[in-house]
Short mmCIF file of C-alpha atoms in Angstrom, two decimals:
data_model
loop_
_atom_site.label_atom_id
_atom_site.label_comp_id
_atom_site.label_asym_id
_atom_site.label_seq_id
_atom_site.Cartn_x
_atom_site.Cartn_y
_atom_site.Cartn_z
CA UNK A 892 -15.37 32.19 -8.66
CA UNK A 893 -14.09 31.49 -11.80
CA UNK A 894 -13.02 27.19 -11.62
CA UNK A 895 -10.45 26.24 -14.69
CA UNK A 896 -9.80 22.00 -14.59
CA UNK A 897 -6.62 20.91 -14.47
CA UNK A 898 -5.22 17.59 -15.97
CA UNK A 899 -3.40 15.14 -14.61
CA UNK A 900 0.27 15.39 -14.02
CA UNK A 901 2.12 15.21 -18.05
CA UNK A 902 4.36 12.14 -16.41
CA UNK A 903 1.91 9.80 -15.70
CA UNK A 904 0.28 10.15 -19.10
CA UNK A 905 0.43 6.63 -21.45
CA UNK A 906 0.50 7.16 -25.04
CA UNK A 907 -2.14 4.63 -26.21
CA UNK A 908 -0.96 2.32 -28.64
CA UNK A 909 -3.67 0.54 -29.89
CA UNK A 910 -7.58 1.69 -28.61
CA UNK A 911 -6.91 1.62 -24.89
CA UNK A 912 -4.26 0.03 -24.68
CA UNK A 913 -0.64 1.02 -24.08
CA UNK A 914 2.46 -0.84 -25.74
CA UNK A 915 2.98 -2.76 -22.37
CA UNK A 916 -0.84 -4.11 -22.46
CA UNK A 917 -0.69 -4.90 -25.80
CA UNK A 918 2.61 -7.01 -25.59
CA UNK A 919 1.22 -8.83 -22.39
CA UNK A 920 -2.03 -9.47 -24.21
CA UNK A 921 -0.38 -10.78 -27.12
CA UNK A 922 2.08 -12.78 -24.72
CA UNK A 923 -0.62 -14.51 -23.05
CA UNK A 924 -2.65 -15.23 -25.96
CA UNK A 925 0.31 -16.82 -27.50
CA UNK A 926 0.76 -19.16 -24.04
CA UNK A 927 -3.03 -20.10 -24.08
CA UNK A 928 -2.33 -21.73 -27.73
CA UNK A 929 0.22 -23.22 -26.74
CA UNK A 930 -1.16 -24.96 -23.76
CA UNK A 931 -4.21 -25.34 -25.40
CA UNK A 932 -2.04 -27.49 -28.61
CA UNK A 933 -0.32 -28.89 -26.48
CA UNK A 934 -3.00 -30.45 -24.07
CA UNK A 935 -4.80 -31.61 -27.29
CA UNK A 936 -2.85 -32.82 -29.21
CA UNK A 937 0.34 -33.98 -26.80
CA UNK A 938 -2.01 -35.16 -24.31
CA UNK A 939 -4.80 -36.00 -26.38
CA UNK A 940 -7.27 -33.55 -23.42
CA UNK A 941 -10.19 -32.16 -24.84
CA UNK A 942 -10.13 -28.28 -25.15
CA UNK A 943 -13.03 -28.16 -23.25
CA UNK A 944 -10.81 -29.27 -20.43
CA UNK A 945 -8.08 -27.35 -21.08
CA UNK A 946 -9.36 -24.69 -20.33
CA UNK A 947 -9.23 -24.52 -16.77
CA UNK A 948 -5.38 -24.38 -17.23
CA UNK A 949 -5.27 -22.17 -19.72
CA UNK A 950 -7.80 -19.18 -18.21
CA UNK A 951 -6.36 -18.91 -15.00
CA UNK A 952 -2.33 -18.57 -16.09
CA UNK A 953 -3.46 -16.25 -19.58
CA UNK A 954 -5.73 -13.92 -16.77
CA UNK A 955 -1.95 -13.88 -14.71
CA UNK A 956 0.01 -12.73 -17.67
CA UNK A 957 -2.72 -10.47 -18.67
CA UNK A 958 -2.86 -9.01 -15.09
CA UNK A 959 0.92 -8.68 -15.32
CA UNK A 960 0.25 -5.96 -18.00
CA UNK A 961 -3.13 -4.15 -17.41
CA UNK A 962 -3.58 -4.07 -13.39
CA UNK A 963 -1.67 -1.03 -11.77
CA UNK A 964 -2.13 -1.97 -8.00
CA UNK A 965 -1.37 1.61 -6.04
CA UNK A 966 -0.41 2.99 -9.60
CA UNK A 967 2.95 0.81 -9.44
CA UNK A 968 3.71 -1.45 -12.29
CA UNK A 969 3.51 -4.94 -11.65
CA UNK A 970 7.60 -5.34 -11.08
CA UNK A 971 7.86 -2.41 -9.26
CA UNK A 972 4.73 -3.46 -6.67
CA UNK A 973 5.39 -7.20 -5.97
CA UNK A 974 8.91 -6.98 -4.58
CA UNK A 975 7.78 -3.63 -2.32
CA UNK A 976 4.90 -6.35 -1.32
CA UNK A 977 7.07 -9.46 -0.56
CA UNK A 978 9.67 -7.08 1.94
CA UNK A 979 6.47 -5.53 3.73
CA UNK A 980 4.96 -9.16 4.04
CA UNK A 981 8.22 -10.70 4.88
CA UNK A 982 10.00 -7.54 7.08
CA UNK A 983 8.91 -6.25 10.67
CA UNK A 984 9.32 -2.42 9.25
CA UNK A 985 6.87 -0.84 12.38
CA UNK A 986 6.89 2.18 13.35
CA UNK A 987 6.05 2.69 17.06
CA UNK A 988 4.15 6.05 17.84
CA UNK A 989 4.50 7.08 21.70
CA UNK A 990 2.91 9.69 22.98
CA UNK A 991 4.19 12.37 25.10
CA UNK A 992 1.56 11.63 27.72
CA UNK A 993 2.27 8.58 28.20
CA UNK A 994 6.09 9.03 28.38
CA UNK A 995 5.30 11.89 31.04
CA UNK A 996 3.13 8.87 32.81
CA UNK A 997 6.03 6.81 33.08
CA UNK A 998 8.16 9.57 34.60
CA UNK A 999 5.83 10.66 37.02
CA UNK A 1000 4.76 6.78 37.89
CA UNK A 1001 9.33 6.11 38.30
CA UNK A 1002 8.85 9.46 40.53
CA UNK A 1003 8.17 9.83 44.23
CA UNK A 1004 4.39 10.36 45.11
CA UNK A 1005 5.73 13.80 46.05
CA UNK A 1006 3.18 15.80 44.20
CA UNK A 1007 5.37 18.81 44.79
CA UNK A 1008 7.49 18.01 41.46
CA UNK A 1009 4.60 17.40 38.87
CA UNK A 1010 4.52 20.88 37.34
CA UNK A 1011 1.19 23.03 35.98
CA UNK A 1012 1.85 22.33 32.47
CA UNK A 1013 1.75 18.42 32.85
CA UNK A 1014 -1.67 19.14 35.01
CA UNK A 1015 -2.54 20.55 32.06
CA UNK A 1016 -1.81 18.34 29.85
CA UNK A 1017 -3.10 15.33 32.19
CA UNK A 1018 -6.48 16.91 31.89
CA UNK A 1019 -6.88 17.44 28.61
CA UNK A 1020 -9.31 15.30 26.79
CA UNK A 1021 -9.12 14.04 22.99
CA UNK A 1022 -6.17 13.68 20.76
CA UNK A 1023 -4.80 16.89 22.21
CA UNK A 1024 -3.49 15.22 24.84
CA UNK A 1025 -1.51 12.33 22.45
CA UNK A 1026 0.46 15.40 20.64
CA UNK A 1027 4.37 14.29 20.06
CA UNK A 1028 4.68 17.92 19.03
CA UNK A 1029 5.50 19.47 22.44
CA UNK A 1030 7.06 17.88 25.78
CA UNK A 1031 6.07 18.45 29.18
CA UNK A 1032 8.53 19.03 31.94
CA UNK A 1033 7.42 16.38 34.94
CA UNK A 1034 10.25 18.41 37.43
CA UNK A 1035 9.60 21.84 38.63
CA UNK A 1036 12.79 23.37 37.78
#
């Protein structure tokens, strides 16, 4: 069988800029190495810190800018993925799966022990084993009708 690759999708191609790196990662590179100076003149020569010193300030909020621009969590840009983070950490979005058997149980359990009314399609469906038996898909009459 004759196998042809196919690229990625056109609209999530980024035109390289510089080597590897896009416009965005070049301006966030640029941005951070511009903040590390500055800390780093500032601690020296404002606070009179030796650079080796400074530079467990300045690593740690240069890697943050840095990340800002290169790190694509769940291909999402930066802006786009920490406010969808902050509402799921912050919001009680659940969705609650129930499964047909188990709304059948509690129909049958709220009915009289008269086993006269449990029809031979929930039977079935009582005996089946494996996810079969947890389908939403179809619905079981509990009354013989």
């Amino acid at each position: 069988m004759l196998r042809v690759p196919i690229r990625k999708d056109i609209s999530e191609y980024k035109s390289k800029t510089l080597g590897m790196m896009t416009t965005r990662t070049l301006i966030t590179v640029a941005v951070a190495f511009g903040v590390g100076v500055g800390i780093g003149a500032y601690m020296y020569f404002a606070l009179g810190i030796d650079f080796n010193y400074s530079q467990f300030v300045i690593f740690p909020v240069c890697l943050a800018i840095w990340a800002i621009g290169c790190v694509r969590p769940m291909g999402f840009d930066m802006e786009q993925f920490l406010p969808l983070c902050i509402q799921h950490e912050l919001t009680n979005d659940k969705c609650v799966y129930t499964s047909t058997l188990y709304l059948n149980d509690a129909k049958v359990n709220s009915m009289a022990s008269d086993s006269s009314q449990i029809t031979k399609a929930y039977s079935r469906l009582r005996s089946t084993k494996g996810i079969e038996a947890l389908s939403p898909s179809e619905t079981y009459s509990t009354n013989k009708e």
